[in-house]
mmCIF file of C-alpha atoms in Angstrom:
data_model
loop_
_atom_site.group_PDB
_atom_site.id
_atom_site.type_symbol
_atom_site.label_atom_id
_atom_site.label_comp_id
_atom_site.label_asym_id
_atom_site.label_seq_id
_atom_site.Cartn_x
_atom_site.Cartn_y
_atom_site.Cartn_z
ATOM 1 C CA MET U 145 109.970 61.732 30.724
ATOM 2 C CA TYR U 146 112.918 62.974 32.833
ATOM 3 C CA SER U 147 115.666 60.836 34.370
ATOM 4 C CA GLU U 148 116.217 60.688 38.129
ATOM 5 C CA LYS U 149 119.409 62.742 37.684
ATOM 6 C CA VAL U 150 117.552 65.494 35.826
ATOM 7 C CA MET U 151 114.919 65.602 38.569
ATOM 8 C CA ASP U 152 117.602 65.646 41.287
ATOM 9 C CA HIS U 153 119.502 68.539 39.682
ATOM 10 C CA PHE U 154 116.236 70.417 39.137
ATOM 11 C CA GLN U 155 114.935 69.915 42.671
ATOM 12 C CA ASN U 156 118.351 70.241 44.358
ATOM 13 C CA PRO U 157 120.445 72.392 42.016
ATOM 14 C CA ARG U 158 124.147 72.665 42.805
ATOM 15 C CA ASN U 159 126.158 75.899 42.662
ATOM 16 C CA VAL U 160 123.240 78.345 42.458
ATOM 17 C CA GLY U 161 124.110 82.001 42.929
ATOM 18 C CA GLU U 162 126.587 84.624 41.850
ATOM 19 C CA ILE U 163 130.316 85.135 42.338
ATOM 20 C CA GLU U 164 131.261 88.672 43.234
ATOM 21 C CA ASP U 165 134.228 89.894 41.159
ATOM 22 C CA ALA U 166 134.007 86.769 38.993
ATOM 23 C CA SER U 167 136.916 85.983 36.689
ATOM 24 C CA GLY U 168 134.431 85.398 33.884
ATOM 25 C CA ILE U 169 130.677 85.742 33.395
ATOM 26 C CA GLY U 170 128.757 84.262 30.500
ATOM 27 C CA THR U 171 125.130 84.939 29.686
ATOM 28 C CA VAL U 172 123.235 83.216 26.893
ATOM 29 C CA GLY U 173 119.603 82.811 26.033
ATOM 30 C CA ASN U 174 117.207 81.184 23.654
ATOM 31 C CA ALA U 175 114.738 83.660 22.182
ATOM 32 C CA LYS U 176 112.423 80.834 21.058
ATOM 33 C CA CYS U 177 111.756 79.431 24.532
ATOM 34 C CA GLY U 178 112.777 82.362 26.747
ATOM 35 C CA ASP U 179 115.433 80.500 28.767
ATOM 36 C CA ILE U 180 118.346 82.592 30.024
ATOM 37 C CA MET U 181 121.460 81.123 31.649
ATOM 38 C CA ARG U 182 124.297 82.985 33.379
ATOM 39 C CA ILE U 183 127.483 81.244 34.522
ATOM 40 C CA TYR U 184 130.056 82.812 36.876
ATOM 41 C CA LEU U 185 133.629 81.486 37.041
ATOM 42 C CA ASP U 186 136.329 82.017 39.651
ATOM 43 C CA VAL U 187 139.594 81.064 37.952
ATOM 44 C CA ASP U 188 142.926 81.009 39.809
ATOM 45 C CA GLU U 189 146.395 82.008 38.557
ATOM 46 C CA ASN U 190 146.951 78.447 37.249
ATOM 47 C CA GLN U 191 143.803 78.709 35.089
ATOM 48 C CA VAL U 192 141.916 76.250 37.316
ATOM 49 C CA ILE U 193 138.221 76.896 37.975
ATOM 50 C CA GLN U 194 138.068 77.128 41.756
ATOM 51 C CA ASP U 195 134.386 77.987 41.947
ATOM 52 C CA VAL U 196 131.454 78.231 39.587
ATOM 53 C CA LYS U 197 127.903 79.469 40.113
ATOM 54 C CA PHE U 198 124.861 79.868 37.914
ATOM 55 C CA LYS U 199 121.574 81.683 37.675
ATOM 56 C CA THR U 200 119.029 80.360 35.223
ATOM 57 C CA PHE U 201 115.617 81.593 34.226
ATOM 58 C CA GLY U 202 113.879 78.733 32.510
ATOM 59 C CA CYS U 203 112.335 75.315 32.690
ATOM 60 C CA GLY U 204 113.404 72.421 34.904
ATOM 61 C CA ALA U 205 115.690 71.020 32.210
ATOM 62 C CA ALA U 206 117.464 74.382 31.917
ATOM 63 C CA VAL U 207 118.066 74.437 35.687
ATOM 64 C CA ALA U 208 119.230 70.800 35.670
ATOM 65 C CA THR U 209 121.667 71.303 32.763
ATOM 66 C CA SER U 210 123.066 74.450 34.408
ATOM 67 C CA SER U 211 123.577 72.585 37.666
ATOM 68 C CA MET U 212 125.244 69.597 36.001
ATOM 69 C CA ALA U 213 127.446 71.787 33.790
ATOM 70 C CA THR U 214 128.774 73.663 36.828
ATOM 71 C CA GLU U 215 129.572 70.363 38.529
ATOM 72 C CA MET U 216 131.437 69.209 35.424
ATOM 73 C CA VAL U 217 133.730 72.267 35.188
ATOM 74 C CA LYS U 218 134.477 72.894 38.875
ATOM 75 C CA GLY U 219 138.101 72.036 39.611
ATOM 76 C CA LYS U 220 138.965 71.764 35.929
ATOM 77 C CA THR U 221 141.384 73.906 33.936
ATOM 78 C CA VAL U 222 139.919 76.374 31.463
ATOM 79 C CA ASN U 223 141.054 74.084 28.626
ATOM 80 C CA GLU U 224 139.318 71.082 30.210
ATOM 81 C CA ALA U 225 136.162 73.160 30.775
ATOM 82 C CA LEU U 226 136.150 74.144 27.104
ATOM 83 C CA LYS U 227 135.810 70.449 26.229
ATOM 84 C CA VAL U 228 132.527 70.046 28.151
ATOM 85 C CA THR U 229 129.940 69.627 25.402
ATOM 86 C CA ASN U 230 126.170 69.668 25.404
ATOM 87 C CA ARG U 231 126.306 65.937 24.676
ATOM 88 C CA ALA U 232 128.480 65.336 27.762
ATOM 89 C CA VAL U 233 126.035 67.322 29.910
ATOM 90 C CA MET U 234 123.099 65.289 28.538
ATOM 91 C CA GLU U 235 124.935 62.000 29.121
ATOM 92 C CA ALA U 236 125.809 63.010 32.689
ATOM 93 C CA LEU U 237 122.089 63.612 33.271
ATOM 94 C CA ASP U 238 121.172 60.233 31.712
ATOM 95 C CA GLY U 239 119.566 61.982 28.759
ATOM 96 C CA LEU U 240 117.039 64.691 27.980
ATOM 97 C CA PRO U 241 113.817 64.557 25.965
ATOM 98 C CA PRO U 242 114.441 65.731 22.367
ATOM 99 C CA VAL U 243 112.461 68.948 22.909
ATOM 100 C CA LYS U 244 114.840 69.854 25.785
ATOM 101 C CA VAL U 245 118.173 69.270 24.017
ATOM 102 C CA HIS U 246 118.472 73.044 23.500
ATOM 103 C CA CYS U 247 118.895 73.391 27.288
ATOM 104 C CA SER U 248 122.167 71.464 27.138
ATOM 105 C CA LEU U 249 123.279 73.734 24.283
ATOM 106 C CA LEU U 250 122.604 76.719 26.542
ATOM 107 C CA ALA U 251 124.807 75.182 29.248
ATOM 108 C CA GLU U 252 127.683 74.597 26.809
ATOM 109 C CA GLU U 253 127.392 78.099 25.347
ATOM 110 C CA ALA U 254 127.160 79.728 28.798
ATOM 111 C CA ILE U 255 130.405 78.013 29.840
ATOM 112 C CA HIS U 256 132.047 79.166 26.603
ATOM 113 C CA ALA U 257 130.735 82.709 27.115
ATOM 114 C CA ALA U 258 132.163 82.806 30.663
ATOM 115 C CA LEU U 259 135.509 81.457 29.408
ATOM 116 C CA TRP U 260 135.478 84.089 26.631
ATOM 117 C CA ASP U 261 134.855 86.827 29.212
ATOM 118 C CA TYR U 262 137.700 85.461 31.370
ATOM 119 C CA ALA U 263 140.064 85.402 28.374
ATOM 120 C CA GLU U 264 139.077 88.947 27.343
ATOM 121 C CA LYS U 265 139.575 90.321 30.873
ATOM 122 C CA ASN U 266 143.008 88.684 31.095
ATOM 123 C CA HIS U 267 144.105 89.416 27.517
ATOM 124 C CA ILE U 268 144.735 85.749 26.772
ATOM 125 C CA LYS U 269 143.700 83.374 24.020
ATOM 126 C CA ILE U 270 142.208 80.011 24.898
ATOM 127 C CA GLU U 271 142.962 77.603 22.074
ATOM 128 C CA GLY U 272 139.760 76.365 20.435
ATOM 129 C CA LEU U 273 137.513 79.028 21.983
ATOM 130 C CA SER U 274 135.544 81.205 19.608
ATOM 131 C CA LYS U 275 133.293 84.141 20.349
ATOM 132 C CA PRO U 276 130.078 82.689 21.789
ATOM 133 C CA LYS U 277 126.540 83.280 20.565
ATOM 134 C CA SER U 278 124.286 85.224 22.906
ATOM 135 C CA ASP U 279 121.149 83.653 21.428
ATOM 136 C CA ILE U 280 121.476 79.958 20.662
ATOM 137 C CA SER U 281 118.161 79.791 18.791
ATOM 138 C CA GLU U 282 119.797 81.553 15.827
ATOM 139 C CA HIS U 283 121.962 78.503 15.059
ATOM 140 C CA GLU U 284 120.045 75.767 16.837
ATOM 141 C CA GLU U 285 119.034 73.945 13.655
ATOM 142 C CA GLU U 286 122.683 73.754 12.549
ATOM 143 C CA GLU U 287 123.910 72.116 15.744
ATOM 144 C CA ASP U 288 124.907 68.452 15.779
ATOM 145 C CA TYR U 289 123.060 67.034 18.771
#
């Protein structure tokens, strides 16, 4: 049911924890399944993500997508991080079962929420970034998986 990569990121998650005085923090959830994901970003003066951590309350797929998403944005600019999609996270994990696709949406939205928080704190606009949803289940059916 789950790929080896999903199992690896679930059993050995990368970047777990919090960043004190984070540049940006994004929290999103899914009211339907109860998953909650929080992403912490440490962004330097050149808008490069130097460190990223996560805390996730949810199923194994939610932990795995959080872990993979943090790996995908670490070392990237905020603009590059904005381009990490739920589809890219799923592909990096060699796929997810259809009933777990919403976990990758949580990861994408949590990154966007953390970037939004960073932009708000620094009074900047990140091109292409819109205000994130705090509950992805509201618009889940509309999403293009």
